[in-house]
Coordinates of C-alpha atoms and ligand atoms in Angstrom, one line a residue:
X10 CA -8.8 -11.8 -21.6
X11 CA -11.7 -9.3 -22.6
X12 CA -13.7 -12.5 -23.8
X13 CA -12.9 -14.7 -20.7
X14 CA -14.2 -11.7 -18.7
X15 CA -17.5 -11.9 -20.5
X16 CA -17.9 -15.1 -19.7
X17 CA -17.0 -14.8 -15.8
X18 CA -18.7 -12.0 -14.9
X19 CA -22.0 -13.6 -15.6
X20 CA -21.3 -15.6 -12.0
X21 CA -21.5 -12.5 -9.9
X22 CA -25.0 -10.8 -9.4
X23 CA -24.6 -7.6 -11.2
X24 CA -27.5 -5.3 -12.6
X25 CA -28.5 -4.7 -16.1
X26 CA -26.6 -6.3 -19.5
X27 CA -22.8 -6.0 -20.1
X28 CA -21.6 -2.6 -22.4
X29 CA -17.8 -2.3 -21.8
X30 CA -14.9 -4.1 -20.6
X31 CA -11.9 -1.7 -19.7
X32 CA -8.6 -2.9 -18.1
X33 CA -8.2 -0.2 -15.4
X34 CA -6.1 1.5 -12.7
X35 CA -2.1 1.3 -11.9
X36 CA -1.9 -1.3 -9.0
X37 CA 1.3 -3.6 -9.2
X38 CA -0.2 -6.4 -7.9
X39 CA -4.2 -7.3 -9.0
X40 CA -5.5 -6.9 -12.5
X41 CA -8.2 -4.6 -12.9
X42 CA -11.5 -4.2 -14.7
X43 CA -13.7 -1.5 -15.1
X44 CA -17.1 -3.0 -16.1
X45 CA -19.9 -0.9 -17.6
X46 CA -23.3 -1.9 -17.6
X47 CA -26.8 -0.9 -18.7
X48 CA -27.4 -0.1 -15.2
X49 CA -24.7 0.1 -13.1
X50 CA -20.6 0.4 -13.3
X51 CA -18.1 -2.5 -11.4
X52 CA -14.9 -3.1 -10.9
X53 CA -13.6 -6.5 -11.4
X54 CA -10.2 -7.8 -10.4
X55 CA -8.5 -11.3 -10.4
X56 CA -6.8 -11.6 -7.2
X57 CA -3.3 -12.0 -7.2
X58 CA -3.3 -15.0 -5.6
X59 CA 0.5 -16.2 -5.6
X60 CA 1.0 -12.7 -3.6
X61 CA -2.2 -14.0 -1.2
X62 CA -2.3 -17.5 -1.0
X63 CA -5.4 -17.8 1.1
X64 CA -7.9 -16.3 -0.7
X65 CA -10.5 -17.1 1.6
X66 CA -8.9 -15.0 4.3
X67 CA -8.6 -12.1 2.2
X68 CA -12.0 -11.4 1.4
X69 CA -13.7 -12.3 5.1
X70 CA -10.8 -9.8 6.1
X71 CA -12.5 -7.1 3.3
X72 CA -16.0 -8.2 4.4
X73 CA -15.5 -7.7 7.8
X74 CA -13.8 -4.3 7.6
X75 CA -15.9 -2.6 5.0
X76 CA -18.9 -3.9 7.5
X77 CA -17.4 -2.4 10.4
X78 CA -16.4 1.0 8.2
X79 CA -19.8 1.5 7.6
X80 CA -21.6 0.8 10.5
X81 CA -20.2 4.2 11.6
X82 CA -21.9 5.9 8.7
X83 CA -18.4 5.6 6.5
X84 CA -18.3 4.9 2.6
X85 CA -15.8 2.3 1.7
X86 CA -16.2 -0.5 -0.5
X87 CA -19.4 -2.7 -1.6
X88 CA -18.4 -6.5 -2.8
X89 CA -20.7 -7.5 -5.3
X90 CA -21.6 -11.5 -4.5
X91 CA -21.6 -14.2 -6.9
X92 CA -24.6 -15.8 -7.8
X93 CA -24.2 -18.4 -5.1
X94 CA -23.5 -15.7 -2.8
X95 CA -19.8 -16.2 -1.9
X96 CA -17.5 -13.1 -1.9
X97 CA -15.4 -14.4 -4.6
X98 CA -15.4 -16.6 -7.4
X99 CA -13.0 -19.3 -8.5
X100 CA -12.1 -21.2 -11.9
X101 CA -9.3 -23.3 -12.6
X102 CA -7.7 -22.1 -9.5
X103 CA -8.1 -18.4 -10.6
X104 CA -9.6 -16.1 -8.3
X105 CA -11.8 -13.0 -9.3
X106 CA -14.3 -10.7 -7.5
X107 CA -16.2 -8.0 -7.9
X108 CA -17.1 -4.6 -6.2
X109 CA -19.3 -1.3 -6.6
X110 CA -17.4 1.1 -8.9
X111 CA -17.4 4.6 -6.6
X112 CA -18.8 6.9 -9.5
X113 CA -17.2 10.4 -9.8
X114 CA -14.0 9.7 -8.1
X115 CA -10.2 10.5 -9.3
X116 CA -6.9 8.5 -7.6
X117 CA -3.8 10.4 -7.7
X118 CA -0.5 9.2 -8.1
X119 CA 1.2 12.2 -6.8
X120 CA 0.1 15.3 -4.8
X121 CA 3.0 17.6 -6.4
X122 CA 0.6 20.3 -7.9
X123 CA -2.0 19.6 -5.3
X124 CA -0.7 20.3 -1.8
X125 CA -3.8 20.6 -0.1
X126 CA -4.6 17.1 -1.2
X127 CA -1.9 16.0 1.7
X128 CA -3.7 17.1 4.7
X129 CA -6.8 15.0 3.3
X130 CA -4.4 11.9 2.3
X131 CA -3.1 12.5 6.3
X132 CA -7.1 12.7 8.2
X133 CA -8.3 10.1 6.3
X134 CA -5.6 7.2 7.0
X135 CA -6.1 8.9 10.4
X136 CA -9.9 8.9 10.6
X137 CA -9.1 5.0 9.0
X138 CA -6.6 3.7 11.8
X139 CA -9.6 5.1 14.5
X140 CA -12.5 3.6 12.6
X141 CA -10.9 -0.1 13.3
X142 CA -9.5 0.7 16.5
X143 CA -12.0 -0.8 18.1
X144 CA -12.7 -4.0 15.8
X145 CA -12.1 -7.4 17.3
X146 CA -8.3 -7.6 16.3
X147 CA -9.1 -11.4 16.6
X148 CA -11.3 -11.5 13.5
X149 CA -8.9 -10.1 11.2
X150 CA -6.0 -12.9 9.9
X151 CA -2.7 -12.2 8.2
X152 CA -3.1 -11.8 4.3
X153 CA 0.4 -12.3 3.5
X154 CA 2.5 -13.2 7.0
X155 CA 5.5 -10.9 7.8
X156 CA 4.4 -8.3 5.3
X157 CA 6.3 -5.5 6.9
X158 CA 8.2 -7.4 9.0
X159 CA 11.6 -5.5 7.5
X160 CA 14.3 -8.1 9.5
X161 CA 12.2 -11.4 7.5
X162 CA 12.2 -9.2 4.4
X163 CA 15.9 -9.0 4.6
X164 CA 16.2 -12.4 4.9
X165 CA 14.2 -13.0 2.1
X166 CA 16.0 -10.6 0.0
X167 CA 19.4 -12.6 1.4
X168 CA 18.2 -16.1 0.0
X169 CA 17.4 -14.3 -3.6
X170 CA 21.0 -13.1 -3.9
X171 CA 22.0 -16.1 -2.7
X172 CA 20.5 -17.7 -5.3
X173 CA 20.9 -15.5 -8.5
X174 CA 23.4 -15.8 -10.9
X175 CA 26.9 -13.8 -11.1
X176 CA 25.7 -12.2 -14.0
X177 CA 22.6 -10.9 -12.5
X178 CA 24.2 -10.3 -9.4
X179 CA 26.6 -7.5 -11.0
X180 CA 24.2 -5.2 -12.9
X181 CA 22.8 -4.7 -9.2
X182 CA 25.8 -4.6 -7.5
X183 CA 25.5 -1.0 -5.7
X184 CA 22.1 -1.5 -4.9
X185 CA 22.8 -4.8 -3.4
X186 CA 25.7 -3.2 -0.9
X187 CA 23.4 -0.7 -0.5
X188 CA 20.9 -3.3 1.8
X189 CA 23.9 -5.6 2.9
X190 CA 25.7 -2.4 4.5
X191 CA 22.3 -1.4 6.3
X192 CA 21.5 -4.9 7.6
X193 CA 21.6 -3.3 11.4
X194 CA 19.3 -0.7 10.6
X195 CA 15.8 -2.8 9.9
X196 CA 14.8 -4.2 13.2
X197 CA 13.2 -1.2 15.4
X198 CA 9.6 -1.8 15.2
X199 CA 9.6 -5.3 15.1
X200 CA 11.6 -4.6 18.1
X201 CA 9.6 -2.3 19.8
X202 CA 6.4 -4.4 19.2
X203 CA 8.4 -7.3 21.0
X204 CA 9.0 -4.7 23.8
X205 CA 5.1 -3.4 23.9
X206 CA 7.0 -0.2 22.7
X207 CA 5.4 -0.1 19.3
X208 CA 1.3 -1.2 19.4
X209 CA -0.5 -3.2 17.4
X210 CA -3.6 -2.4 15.8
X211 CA -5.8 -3.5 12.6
X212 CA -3.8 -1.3 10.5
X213 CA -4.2 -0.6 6.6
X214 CA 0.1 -1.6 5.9
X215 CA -0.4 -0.3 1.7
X216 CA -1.4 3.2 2.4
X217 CA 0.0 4.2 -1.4
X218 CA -1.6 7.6 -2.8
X219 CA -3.4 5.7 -5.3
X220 CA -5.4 3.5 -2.8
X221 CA -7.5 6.5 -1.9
X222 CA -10.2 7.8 -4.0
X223 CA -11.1 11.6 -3.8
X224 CA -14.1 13.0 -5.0
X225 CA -14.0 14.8 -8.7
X226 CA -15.5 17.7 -8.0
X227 CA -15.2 18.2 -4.3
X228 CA -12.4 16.8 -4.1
X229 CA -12.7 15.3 -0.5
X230 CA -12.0 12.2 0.2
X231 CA -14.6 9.0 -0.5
X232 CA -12.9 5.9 -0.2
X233 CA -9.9 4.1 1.3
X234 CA -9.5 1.3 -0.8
X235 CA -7.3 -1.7 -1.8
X236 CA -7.7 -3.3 1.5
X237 CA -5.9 -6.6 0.7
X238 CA -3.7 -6.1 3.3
X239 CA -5.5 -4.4 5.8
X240 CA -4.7 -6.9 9.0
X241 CA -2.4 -6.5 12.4
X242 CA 0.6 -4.1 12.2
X243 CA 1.7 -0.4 13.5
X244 CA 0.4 2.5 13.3
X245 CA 3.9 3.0 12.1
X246 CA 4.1 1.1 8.9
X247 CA 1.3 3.7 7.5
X248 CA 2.4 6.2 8.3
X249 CA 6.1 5.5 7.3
X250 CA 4.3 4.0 3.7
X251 CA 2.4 6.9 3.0
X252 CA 5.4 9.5 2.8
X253 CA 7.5 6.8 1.0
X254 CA 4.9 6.7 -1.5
X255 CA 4.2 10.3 -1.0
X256 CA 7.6 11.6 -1.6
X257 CA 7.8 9.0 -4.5
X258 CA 5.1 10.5 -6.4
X259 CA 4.9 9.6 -10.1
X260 CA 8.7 8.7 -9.9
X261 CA 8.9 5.0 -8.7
X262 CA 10.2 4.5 -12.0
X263 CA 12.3 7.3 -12.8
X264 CA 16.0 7.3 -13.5
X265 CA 16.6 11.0 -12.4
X266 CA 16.9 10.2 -8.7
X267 CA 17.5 14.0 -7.6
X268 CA 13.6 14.0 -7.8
X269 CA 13.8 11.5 -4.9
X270 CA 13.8 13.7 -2.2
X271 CA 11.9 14.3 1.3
X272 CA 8.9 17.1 0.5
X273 CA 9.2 19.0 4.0
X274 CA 5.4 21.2 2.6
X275 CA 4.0 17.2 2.0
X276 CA 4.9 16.2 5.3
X277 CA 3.7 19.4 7.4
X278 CA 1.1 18.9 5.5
X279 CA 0.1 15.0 6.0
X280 CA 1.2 15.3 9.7
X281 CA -1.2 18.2 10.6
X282 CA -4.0 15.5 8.8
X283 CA -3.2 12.7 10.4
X284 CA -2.3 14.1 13.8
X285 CA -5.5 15.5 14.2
X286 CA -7.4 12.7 14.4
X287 CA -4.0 10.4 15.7
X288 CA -2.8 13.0 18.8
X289 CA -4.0 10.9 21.3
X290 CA -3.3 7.5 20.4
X291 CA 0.6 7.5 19.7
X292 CA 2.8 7.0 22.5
X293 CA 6.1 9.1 23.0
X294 CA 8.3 6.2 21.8
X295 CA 6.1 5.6 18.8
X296 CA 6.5 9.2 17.6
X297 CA 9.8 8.9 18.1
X298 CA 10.1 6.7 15.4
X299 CA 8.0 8.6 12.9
X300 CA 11.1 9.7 10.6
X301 CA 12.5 5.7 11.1
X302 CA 9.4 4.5 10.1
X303 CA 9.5 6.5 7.0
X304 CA 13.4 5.6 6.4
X305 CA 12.2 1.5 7.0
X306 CA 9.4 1.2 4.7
X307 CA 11.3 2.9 1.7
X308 CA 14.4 1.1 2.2
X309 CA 12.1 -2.3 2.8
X310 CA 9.9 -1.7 -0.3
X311 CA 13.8 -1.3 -2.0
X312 CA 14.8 -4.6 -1.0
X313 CA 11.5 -6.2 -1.7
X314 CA 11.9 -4.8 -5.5
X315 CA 15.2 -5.6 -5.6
X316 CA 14.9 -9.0 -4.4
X317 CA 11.6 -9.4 -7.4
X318 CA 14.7 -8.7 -9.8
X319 CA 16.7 -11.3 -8.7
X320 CA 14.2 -13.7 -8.8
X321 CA 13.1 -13.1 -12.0
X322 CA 10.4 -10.5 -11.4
X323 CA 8.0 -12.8 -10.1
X324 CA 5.7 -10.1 -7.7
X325 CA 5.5 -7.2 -9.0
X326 CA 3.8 -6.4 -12.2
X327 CA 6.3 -5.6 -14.4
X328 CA 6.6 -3.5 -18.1
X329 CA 10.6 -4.3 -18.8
X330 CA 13.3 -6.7 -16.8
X331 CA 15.0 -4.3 -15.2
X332 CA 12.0 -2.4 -13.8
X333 CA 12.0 -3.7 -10.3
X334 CA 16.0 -2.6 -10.3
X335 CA 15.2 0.6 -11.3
X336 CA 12.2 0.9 -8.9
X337 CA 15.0 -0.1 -5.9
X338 CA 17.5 2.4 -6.9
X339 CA 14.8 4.7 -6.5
X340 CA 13.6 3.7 -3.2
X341 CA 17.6 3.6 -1.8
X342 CA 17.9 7.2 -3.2
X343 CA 14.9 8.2 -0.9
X344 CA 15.6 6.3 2.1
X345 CA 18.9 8.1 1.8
X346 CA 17.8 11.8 1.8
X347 CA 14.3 10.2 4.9
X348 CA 18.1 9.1 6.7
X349 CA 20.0 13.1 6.1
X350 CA 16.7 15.0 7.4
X351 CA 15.5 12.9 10.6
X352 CA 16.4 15.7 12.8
X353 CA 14.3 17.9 10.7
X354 CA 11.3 15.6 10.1
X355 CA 11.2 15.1 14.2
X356 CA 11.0 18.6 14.8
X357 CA 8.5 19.4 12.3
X358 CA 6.4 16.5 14.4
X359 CA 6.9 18.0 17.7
X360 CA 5.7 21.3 16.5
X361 CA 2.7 20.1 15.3
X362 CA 1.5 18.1 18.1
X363 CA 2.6 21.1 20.6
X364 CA 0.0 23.6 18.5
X365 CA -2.7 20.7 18.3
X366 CA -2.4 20.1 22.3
X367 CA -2.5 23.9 22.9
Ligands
ADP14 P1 -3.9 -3.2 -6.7 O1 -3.7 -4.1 -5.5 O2 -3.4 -3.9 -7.9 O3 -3.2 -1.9 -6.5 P2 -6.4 -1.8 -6.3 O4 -7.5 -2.5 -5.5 O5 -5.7 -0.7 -5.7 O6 -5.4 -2.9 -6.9 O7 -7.1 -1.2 -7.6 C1 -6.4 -0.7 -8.7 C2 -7.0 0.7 -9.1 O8 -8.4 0.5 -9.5 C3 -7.1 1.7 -7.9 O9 -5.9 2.4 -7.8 C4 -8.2 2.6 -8.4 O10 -7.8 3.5 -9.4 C5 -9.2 1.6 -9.1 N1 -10.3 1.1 -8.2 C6 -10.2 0.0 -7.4 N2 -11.4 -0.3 -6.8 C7 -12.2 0.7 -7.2 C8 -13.6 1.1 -6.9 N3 -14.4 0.3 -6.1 N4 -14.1 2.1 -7.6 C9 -13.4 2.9 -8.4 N5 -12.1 2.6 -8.7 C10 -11.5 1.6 -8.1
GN1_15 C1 2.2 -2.7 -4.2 O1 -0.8 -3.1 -4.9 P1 -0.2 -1.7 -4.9 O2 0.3 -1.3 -6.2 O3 -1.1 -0.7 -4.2 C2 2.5 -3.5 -2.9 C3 3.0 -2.5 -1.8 C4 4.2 -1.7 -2.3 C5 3.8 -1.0 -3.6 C6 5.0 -0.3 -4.2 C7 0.3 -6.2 -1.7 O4 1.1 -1.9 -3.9 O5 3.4 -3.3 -0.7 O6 4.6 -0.8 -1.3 O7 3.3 -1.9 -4.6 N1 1.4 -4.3 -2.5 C8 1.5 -5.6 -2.1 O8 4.5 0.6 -5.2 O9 2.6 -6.2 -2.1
MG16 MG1 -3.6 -0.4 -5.2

């Protein structure tokens, strides 16, 4: 690939001649780059485009909301143009594009040994959901339709076992009962939203740890990035995201599930973040729903890498076949303890918003 790289990056207008070419980063879903040159540093990616089939859509989305990010003074992502000035550029029905490398910046994949990360993770998906609040929801299309729509990704899940093999079928056989058994358990927000319950708002819907880039040496936030999917959804989805991939940590892929367990210091932590920039904008019903929403997007991204394994593992990046199964059991282990402390995770939430409002 390194040479095919070369030879592509010469169609976007970068600065200075080529040095290095270094695959990059631990995203499941885009393949990265980090380019080097005499002048200046870039990331390059090739856009997954059987995960986001309208390409087009995708980057005015990113244009629009890294415009409207920083007219208000905030840093977020720079797309470098190609030489005929389009956001992206396309060969043989491949899709790349290119944006500013943020210098001096570390992603974490878990905030374990650094606590006090949380509270930042928390204000800045806060500080994010406020910058867009007031963008023209209108401008901004789906990037993949239904994303977290948890009742459709059931269904999808339903037509992969439907059509997998016995064989396959029975090396995920738990895990598979697992989401049958909790079929009535998925619809609350897309219920609420029906009901004007839930709001919707231009929301981020991937808010993993490693989509935020903290400064090295400050370490303060300087980026929220990856915004492939930034388009309408609930305030809920992020925040019910961000402590599934929070509490997840490092261990999407491990196979001692006792580490899969709801981090009560993570979430005080994140919550006092978020809900100081957040306090005023959630409704009663939508806080309600906080340790749901935490509960639905684990036990959705579950059955989304459980349904990849049926199909062949034909999403998700993958490094072995049964990756995506073992990804799922984790995720069920998870949603399990989110389900055993919702009490707890409710009170935690009430006490925080009580000292804020004081
Ligand atoms: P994916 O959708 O595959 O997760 P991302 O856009 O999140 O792709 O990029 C993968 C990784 O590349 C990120 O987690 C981050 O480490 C790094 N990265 C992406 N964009 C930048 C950037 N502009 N500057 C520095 N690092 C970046
Ligand atoms: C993917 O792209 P990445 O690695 O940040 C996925 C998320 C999942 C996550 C699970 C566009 O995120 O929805 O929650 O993997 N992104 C897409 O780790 O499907
Ligand atoms: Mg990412």
């Amino acid at each position: 690939m390194e040479n095919s790289v070369l030879t592509l990056i010469k169609n976007f207008q970068l600065a200075g001649n080529i040095k290095s070419v270094e695959p990059f980063g631990n995203g499941h879903i885009n393949v990265t780059y980090h380019i080097v040159t005499t002048k200046d540093e870039y990331i390059l990616q090739e856009i997954n485009s059987n995960a986001f089939k309208d390409v087009d859509i995708l980057m005015n989305n990113i244009d629009i909301v890294t415009k409207h990010i920083k007219s208000k003074g905030e840093n977020s992502l720079d797309i470098i143009p190609t030489l005929d000035n389009r956001l992206y550029f396309e060969q043989d029905g491949r899709y790349f594009r290119v944006y500013r490398f943020i210098k001096n910046t570390i992603c974490y994949e878990s905030v374990k040994s650094n606590i006090f990360l949380a509270i930042k993770l928390g204000d800045a998906f806060g500080k994010f959901h406020h910058l867009l609040s007031d963008l023209d929801a209108s401008l901004i299309k789906e990037t993949i339709v239904n994303f977290h729509n948890t009742p459709v990704r059931y269904q999808n899940f339903s037509d992969a076992y439907a059509k997998s093999s016995y064989a396959k079928r029975i090396t995920a056989e738990r895990e598979i009962d697992y989401i049958l058994d909790h079929q009535n358990t998925y619809s609350k927000i897309v219920d609420g939203i029906k009901k004007g319950i839930v709001k919707e708002h231009i929301t981020h819907n991937d808010p993993k740890i490693n989509n935020i880039l903290f400064d090295k040496d400050t370490k303060e936030v300087c980026a929220v990035i990856d915004l492939d999917t930034v388009m309408p959804g609930s305030f809920l989805y992020d925040v019910g995201d961000a402590f599934r991939s929070l509490f997840t940590g490092e261990n999407e892929d491990s196979t001692n599930l006792s580490l899969l367990k709801v981090d009560f210091n993570i979430f005080k932590e994140y919550m006092k973040g978020y809900l100081s920039q957040m306090k005023d904008d959630l409704a009663e019903q939508e806080i309600e729903l906080i340790p749901y929403s935490i509960y639905l997007m684990t036990i959705e991204c579950g059955m989304r890498f459980l349904e990849d394994y049926l199909r062949g593992n034909v999403y998700f990046h993958v490094d072995y076949e049964k990756h995506n199964l073992v990804r799922c059991r984790t995720q069920i282990a998870l949603a399990e303890d989110v389900l055993e402390n919702e009490k707890k995770l409710l009170e935690i939430v009430k006490e925080i918003l009580g000292g804020l409002k004081k």
